[in-house]
Tab-separated table of C-alpha atoms in Angstrom:
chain	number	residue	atom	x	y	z
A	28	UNK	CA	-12.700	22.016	-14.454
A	29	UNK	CA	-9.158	20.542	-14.066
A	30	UNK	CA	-6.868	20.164	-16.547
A	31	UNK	CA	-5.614	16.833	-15.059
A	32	UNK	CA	-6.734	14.523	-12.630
A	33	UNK	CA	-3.414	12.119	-11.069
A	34	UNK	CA	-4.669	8.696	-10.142
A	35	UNK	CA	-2.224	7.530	-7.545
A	36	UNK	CA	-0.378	9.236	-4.527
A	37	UNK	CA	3.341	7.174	-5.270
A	38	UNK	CA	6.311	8.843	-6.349
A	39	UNK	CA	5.584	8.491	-9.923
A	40	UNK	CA	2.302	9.822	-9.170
A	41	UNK	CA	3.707	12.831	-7.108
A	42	UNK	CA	6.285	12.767	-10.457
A	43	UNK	CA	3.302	13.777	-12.613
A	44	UNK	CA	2.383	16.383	-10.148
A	45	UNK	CA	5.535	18.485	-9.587
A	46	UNK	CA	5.745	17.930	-13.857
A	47	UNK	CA	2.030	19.373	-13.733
A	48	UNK	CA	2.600	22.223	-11.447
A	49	UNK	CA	5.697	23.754	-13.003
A	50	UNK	CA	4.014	24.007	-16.398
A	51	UNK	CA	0.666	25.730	-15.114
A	52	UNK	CA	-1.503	23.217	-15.360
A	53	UNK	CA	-4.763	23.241	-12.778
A	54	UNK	CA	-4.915	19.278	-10.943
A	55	UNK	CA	-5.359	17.151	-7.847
A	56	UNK	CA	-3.642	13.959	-6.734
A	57	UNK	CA	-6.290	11.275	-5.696
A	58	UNK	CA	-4.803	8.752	-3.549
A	59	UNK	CA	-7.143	5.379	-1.757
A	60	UNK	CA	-4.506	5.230	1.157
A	61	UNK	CA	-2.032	7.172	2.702
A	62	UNK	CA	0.781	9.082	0.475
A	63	UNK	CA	3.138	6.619	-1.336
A	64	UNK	CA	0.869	4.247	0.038
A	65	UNK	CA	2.681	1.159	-1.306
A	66	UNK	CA	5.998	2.265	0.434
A	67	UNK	CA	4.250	2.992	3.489
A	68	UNK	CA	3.493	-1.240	3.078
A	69	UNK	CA	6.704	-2.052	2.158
A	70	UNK	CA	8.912	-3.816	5.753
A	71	UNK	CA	9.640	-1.671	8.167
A	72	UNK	CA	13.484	-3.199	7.722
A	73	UNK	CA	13.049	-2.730	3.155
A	74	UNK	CA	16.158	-1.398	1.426
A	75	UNK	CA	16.277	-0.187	-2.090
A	76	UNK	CA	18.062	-1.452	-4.450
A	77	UNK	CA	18.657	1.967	-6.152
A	78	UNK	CA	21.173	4.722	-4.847
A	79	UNK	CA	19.224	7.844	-3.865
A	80	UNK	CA	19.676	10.014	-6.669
A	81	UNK	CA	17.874	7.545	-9.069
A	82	UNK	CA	14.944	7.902	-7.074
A	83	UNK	CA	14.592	12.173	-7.145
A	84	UNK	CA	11.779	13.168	-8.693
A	85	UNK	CA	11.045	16.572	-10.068
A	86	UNK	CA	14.670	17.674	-10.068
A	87	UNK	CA	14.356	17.746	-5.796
A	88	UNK	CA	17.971	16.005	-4.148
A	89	UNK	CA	17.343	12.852	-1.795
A	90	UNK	CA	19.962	13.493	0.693
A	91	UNK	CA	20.666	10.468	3.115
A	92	UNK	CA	23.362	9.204	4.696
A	93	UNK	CA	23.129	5.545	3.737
A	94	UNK	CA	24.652	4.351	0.118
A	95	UNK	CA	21.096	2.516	-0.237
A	96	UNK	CA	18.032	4.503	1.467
A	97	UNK	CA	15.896	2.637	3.617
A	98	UNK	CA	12.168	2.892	3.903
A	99	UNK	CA	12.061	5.569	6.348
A	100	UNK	CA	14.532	7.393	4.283
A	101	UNK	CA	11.864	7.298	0.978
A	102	UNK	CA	8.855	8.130	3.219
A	103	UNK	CA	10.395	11.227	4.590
A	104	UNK	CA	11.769	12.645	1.524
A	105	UNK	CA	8.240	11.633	-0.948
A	106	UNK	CA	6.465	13.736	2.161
A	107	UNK	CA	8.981	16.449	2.143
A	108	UNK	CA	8.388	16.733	-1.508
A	109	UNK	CA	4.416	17.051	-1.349
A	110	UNK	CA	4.487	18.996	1.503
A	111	UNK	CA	7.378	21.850	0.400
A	112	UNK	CA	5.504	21.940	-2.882
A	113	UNK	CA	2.148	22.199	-2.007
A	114	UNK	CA	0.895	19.695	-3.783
A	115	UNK	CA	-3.039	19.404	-3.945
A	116	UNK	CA	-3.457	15.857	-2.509
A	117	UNK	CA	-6.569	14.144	-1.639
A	118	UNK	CA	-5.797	10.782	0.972
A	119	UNK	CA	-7.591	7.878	1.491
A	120	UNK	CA	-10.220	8.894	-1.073
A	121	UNK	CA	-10.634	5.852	-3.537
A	122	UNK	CA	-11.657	6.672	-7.314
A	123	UNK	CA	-14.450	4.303	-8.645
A	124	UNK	CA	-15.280	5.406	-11.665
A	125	UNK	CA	-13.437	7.496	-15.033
A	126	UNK	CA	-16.293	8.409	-17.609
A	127	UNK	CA	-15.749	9.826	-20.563
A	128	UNK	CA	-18.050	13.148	-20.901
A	129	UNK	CA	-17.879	15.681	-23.859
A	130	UNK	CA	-14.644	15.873	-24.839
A	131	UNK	CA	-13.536	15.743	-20.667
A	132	UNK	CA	-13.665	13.021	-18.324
A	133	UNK	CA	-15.888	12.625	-15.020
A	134	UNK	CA	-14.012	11.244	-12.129
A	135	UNK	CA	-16.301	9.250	-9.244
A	136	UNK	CA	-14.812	8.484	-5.864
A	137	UNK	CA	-15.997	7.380	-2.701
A	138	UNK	CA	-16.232	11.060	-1.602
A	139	UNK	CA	-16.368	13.403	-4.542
A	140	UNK	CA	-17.068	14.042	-8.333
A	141	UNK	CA	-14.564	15.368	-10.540
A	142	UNK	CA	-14.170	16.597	-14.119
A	143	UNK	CA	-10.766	16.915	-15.851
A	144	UNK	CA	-9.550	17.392	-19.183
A	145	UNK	CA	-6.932	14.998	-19.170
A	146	UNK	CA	-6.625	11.806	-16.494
A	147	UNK	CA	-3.270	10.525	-15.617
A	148	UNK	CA	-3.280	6.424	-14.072
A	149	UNK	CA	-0.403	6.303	-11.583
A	150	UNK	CA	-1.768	3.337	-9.470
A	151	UNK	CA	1.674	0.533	-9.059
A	152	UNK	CA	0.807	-2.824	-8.790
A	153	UNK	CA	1.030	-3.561	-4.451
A	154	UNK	CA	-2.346	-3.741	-3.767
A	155	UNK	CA	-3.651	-7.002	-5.160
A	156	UNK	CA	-1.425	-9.966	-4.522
A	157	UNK	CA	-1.067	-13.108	-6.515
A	158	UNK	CA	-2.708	-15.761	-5.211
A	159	UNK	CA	-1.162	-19.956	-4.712
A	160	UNK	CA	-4.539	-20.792	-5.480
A	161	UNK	CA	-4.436	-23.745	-3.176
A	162	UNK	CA	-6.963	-25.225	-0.177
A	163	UNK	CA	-5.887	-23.529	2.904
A	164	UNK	CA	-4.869	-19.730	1.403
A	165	UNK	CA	-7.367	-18.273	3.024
A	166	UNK	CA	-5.687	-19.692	6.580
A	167	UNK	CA	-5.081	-15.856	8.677
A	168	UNK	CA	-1.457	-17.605	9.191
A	169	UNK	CA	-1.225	-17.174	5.341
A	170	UNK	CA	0.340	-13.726	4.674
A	171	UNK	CA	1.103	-11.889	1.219
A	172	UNK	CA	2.543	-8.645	3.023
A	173	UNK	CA	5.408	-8.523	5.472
A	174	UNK	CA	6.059	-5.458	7.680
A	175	UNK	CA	8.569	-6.731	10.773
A	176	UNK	CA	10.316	-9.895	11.466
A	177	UNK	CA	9.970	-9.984	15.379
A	178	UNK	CA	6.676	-11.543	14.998
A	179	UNK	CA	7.781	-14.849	13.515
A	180	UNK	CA	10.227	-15.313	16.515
A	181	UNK	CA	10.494	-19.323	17.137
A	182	UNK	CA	7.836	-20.039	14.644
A	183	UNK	CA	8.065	-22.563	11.991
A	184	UNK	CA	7.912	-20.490	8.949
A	185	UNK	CA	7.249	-21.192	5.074
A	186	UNK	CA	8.425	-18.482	2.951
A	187	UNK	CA	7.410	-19.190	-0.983
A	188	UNK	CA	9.127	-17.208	-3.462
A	189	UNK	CA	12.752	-16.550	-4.631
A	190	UNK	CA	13.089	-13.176	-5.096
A	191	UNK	CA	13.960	-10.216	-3.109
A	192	UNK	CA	10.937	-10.085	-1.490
A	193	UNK	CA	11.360	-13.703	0.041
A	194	UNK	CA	14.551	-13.966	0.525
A	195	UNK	CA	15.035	-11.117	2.938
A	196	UNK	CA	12.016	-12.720	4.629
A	197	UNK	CA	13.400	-15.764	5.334
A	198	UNK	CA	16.958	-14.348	6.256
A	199	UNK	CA	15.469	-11.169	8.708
A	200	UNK	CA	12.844	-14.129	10.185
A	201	UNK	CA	15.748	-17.008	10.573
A	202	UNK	CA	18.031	-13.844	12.286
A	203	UNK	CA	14.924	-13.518	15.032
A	204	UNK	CA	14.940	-16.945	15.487
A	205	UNK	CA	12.571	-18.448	13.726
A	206	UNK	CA	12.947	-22.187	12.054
A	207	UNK	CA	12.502	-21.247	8.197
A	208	UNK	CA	11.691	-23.179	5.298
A	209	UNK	CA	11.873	-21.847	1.627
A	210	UNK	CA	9.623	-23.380	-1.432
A	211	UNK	CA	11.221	-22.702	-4.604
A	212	UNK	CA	9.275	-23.390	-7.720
A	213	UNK	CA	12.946	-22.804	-9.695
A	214	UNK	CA	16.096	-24.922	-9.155
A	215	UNK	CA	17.900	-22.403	-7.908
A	216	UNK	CA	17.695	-18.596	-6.004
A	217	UNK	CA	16.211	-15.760	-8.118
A	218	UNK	CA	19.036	-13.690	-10.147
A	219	UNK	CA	17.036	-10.983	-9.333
A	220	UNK	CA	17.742	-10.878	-5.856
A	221	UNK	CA	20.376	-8.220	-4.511
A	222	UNK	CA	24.014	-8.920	-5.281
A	223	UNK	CA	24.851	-8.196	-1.683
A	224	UNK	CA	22.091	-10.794	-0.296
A	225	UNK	CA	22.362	-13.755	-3.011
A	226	UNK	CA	25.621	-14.893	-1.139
A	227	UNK	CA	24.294	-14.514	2.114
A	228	UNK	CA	20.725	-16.820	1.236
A	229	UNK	CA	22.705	-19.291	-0.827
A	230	UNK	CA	25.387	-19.662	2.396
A	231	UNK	CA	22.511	-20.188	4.772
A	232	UNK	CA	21.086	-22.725	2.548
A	233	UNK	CA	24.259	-24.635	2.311
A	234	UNK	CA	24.744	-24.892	5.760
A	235	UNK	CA	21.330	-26.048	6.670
A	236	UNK	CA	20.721	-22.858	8.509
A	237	UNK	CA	17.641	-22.569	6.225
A	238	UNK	CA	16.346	-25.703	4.833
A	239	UNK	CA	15.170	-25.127	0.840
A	240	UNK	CA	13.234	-27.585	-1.375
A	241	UNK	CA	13.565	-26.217	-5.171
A	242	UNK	CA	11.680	-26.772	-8.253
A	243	UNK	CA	8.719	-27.445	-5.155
A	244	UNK	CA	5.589	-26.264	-4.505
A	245	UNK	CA	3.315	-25.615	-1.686
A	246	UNK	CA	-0.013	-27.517	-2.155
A	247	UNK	CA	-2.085	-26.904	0.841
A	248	UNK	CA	-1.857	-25.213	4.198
A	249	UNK	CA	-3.523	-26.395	7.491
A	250	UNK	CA	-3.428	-24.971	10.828
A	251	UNK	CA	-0.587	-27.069	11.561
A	252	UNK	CA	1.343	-28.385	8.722
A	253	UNK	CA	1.993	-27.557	5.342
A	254	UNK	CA	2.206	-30.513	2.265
A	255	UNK	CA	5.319	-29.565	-0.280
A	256	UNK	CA	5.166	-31.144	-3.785
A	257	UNK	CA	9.059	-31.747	-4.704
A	258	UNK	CA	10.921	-33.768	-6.560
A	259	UNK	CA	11.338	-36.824	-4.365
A	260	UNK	CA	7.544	-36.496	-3.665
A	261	UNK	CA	4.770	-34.983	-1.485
A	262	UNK	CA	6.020	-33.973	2.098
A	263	UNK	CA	4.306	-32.617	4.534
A	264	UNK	CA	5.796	-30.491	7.424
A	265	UNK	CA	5.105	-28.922	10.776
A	266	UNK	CA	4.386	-25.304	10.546
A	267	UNK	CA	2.757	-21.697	12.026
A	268	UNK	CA	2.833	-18.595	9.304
A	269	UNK	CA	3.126	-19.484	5.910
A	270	UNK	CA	4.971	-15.958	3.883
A	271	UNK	CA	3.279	-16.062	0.562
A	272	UNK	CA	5.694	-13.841	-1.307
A	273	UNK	CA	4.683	-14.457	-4.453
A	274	UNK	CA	4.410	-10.999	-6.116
A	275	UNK	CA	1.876	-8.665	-6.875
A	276	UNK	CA	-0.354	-7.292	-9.630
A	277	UNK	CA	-2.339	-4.018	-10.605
A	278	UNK	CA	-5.779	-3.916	-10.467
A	279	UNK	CA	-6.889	-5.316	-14.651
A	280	UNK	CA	-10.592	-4.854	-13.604
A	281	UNK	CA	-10.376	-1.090	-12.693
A	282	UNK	CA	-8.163	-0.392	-16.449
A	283	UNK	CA	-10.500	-2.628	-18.426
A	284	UNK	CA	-13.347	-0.780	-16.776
A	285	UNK	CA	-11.812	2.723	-18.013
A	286	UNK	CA	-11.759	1.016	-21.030
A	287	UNK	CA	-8.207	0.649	-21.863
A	288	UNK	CA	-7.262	-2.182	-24.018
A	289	UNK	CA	-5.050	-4.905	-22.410
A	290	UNK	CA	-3.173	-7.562	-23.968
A	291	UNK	CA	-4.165	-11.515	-23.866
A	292	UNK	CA	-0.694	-12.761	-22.589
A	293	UNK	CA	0.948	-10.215	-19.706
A	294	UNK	CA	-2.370	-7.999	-19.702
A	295	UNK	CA	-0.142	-5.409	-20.398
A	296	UNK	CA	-2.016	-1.850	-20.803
A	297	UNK	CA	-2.178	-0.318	-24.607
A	298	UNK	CA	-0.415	3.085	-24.400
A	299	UNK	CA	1.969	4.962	-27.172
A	300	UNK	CA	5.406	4.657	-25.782
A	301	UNK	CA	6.122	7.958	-26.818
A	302	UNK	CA	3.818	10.177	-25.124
A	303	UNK	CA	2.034	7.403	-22.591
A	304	UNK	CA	-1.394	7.909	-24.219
A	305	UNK	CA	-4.021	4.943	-24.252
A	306	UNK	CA	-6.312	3.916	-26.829
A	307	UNK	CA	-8.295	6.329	-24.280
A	308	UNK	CA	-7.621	10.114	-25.875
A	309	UNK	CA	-6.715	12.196	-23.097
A	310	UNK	CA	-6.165	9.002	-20.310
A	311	UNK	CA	-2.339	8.096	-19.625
A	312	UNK	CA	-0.859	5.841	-17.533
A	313	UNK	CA	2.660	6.302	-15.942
A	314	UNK	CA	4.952	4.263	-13.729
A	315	UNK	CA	4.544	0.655	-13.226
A	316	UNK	CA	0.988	-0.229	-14.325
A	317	UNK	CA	2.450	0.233	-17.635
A	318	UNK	CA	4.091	-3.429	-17.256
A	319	UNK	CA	1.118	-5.616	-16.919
A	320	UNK	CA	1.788	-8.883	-15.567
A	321	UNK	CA	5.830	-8.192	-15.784
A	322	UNK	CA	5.961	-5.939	-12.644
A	323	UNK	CA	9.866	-6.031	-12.940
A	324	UNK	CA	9.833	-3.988	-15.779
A	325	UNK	CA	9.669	-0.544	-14.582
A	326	UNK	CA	10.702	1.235	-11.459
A	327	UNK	CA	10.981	4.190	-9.791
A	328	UNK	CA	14.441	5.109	-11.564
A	329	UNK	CA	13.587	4.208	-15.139
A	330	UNK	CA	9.901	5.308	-15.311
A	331	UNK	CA	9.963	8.985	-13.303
A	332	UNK	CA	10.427	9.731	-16.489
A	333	UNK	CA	7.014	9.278	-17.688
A	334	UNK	CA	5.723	12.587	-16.143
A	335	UNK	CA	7.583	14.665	-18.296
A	336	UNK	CA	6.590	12.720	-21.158
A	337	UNK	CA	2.906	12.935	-20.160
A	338	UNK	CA	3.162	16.913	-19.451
A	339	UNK	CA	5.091	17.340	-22.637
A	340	UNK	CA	2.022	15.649	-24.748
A	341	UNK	CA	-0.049	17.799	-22.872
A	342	UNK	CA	1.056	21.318	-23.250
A	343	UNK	CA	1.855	20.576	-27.132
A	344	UNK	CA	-1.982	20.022	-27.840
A	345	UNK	CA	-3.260	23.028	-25.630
């Protein structure tokens, strides 16, 4: 039997891991997709916000040469990490099931059985995007995920969303030539997006570069043409891909089927702060599933700290 079983290949899952393996403990890393699976889906041309030392986990440097790493710079140095500590990782092996069982818990997936002593829910919140819930979503010119801008070259594009996520979509797509239109459901661009890019969107904007309709929305989507809601009325407009970027959510079903209590507003988990125990005994949860709904809330940076937390519990009721 395993004293833990790590739900989730990302860094805070890998986090948990390193945390495990330097106090003894006996565990495996399950992981549905690749490793760091969500950054592997992040754009191929993604930038952190964070410097590089506020993404180390498990005391191991991130040496790069850029001020902000890139994707490629976080891929290499998550898979240097695994693979220089040996980390027992099983890929593209999807859990389905945690049971509680005698005083341990019984782990299902798609290929195996497990049983560990303590279970540790690492899982983010990319996979499962939030819907516009409006006729024509299900379009295939209607994407949620965004990997390279060459593709939209002199298309008519709709990007929806303000933050980061959007707004480097429709500044990477205009820069490839494609005609872009942004939906804004606020009256103005997202705070939240990168002091270095906010100037650069709001510029294009102002020049007509990139044409903006705020405190809009996007109703339905044809193969065609898009209608906008806005202030002046209902429009509708010529258009090819429509960029959904309208954030992203972990998977509620999966935690209320482990049981874990959620809350009514933000579904956000029920854990103790201090040691990142549910109202499961022996089932924690660690990076950013802890948020709920408010997926801004942790990151990389501020929640790597979790593993330690978790371990800590851990070893003090062995």
């Amino acid at each position: 039997m395993l004293d833990i079983l790590i739900i989730g290949g990302g860094p805070i899952g890998l986090a948990c891991g390193l945390a495990a393996q330097k106090s003894g403990l006996s565990f495996v890393i399950i992981e549905k997709g690749t490793l760091v699976n969500s950054l592997y889906n992040y754009p191929s041309t993604m930038t952190f916000f964070s410097t590089s030392e506020k993404l180390e986990i498990g005391g191991v440097p991130f040496v790069t040469t850029h001020t902000k790493p890139n994707r490629a710079d976080a891929l290499e140095y998550y898979r240097r990490v695994a693979l220089s500590n040996n980390l027992p990782i099983h890929l593209f092996e999807e859990v389905t099931g945690v049971k509680p069982e005698d005083g341990h818990y019984m782990i299902t997936t798609k290929k195996d059985i497990y049983r560990a002593k303590k279970v540790i829910l690492s899982t983010g919140f990319y996979d499962i995007a939030v819907n516009l819930d409006i006729p024509g979503e299900d379009l295939p010119k209607v994407k949620h995920y965004y990997q390279d801008p060459h593709y939209y070259t002199l298309q008519k594009v709709v990007v929806v969303g303000s933050s980061n996520s959007a707004i480097d979509v429709a500044l990477e797509t205009y820069r490839k030539g494609a005609d872009v239109t942004l939906v804004i459901r606020d009256s103005e661009v997202s705070h939240r997006v990168k002091y270095w890019v906010r100037p650069d969107i709001i510029n294009r904007i102002k020049e007509g570069s990139i044409k903006a309709y705020f405190n809009s929305n996007l109703e339905a989507v044809r193969e065609t043409e898009v209608d906008i809601k806005t202030p002046d009325g209902l429009i509708t407009i010529p258009n090819d891909f429509v960029m959904a970027m309208t954030g992203y959510k972990p998977n509620f079903e999966f935690l209320k089927k482990l049981g874990i209590i959620l809350s009514e507003d933000k579904f956000i988990p029920q854990y103790n702060p201090e040691t990142m125990e549910t109202n499961m005994p022996g089932l924690y949860l660690a990076g950013v599933v802890c948020g709920g709904l408010d997926t801004h809330l942790w990151f990389i940076e501020n929640s790597r700290i979790h593993a330690d937390m978790i371990i800590t519990d851990i070893m003090a009721g062995r």
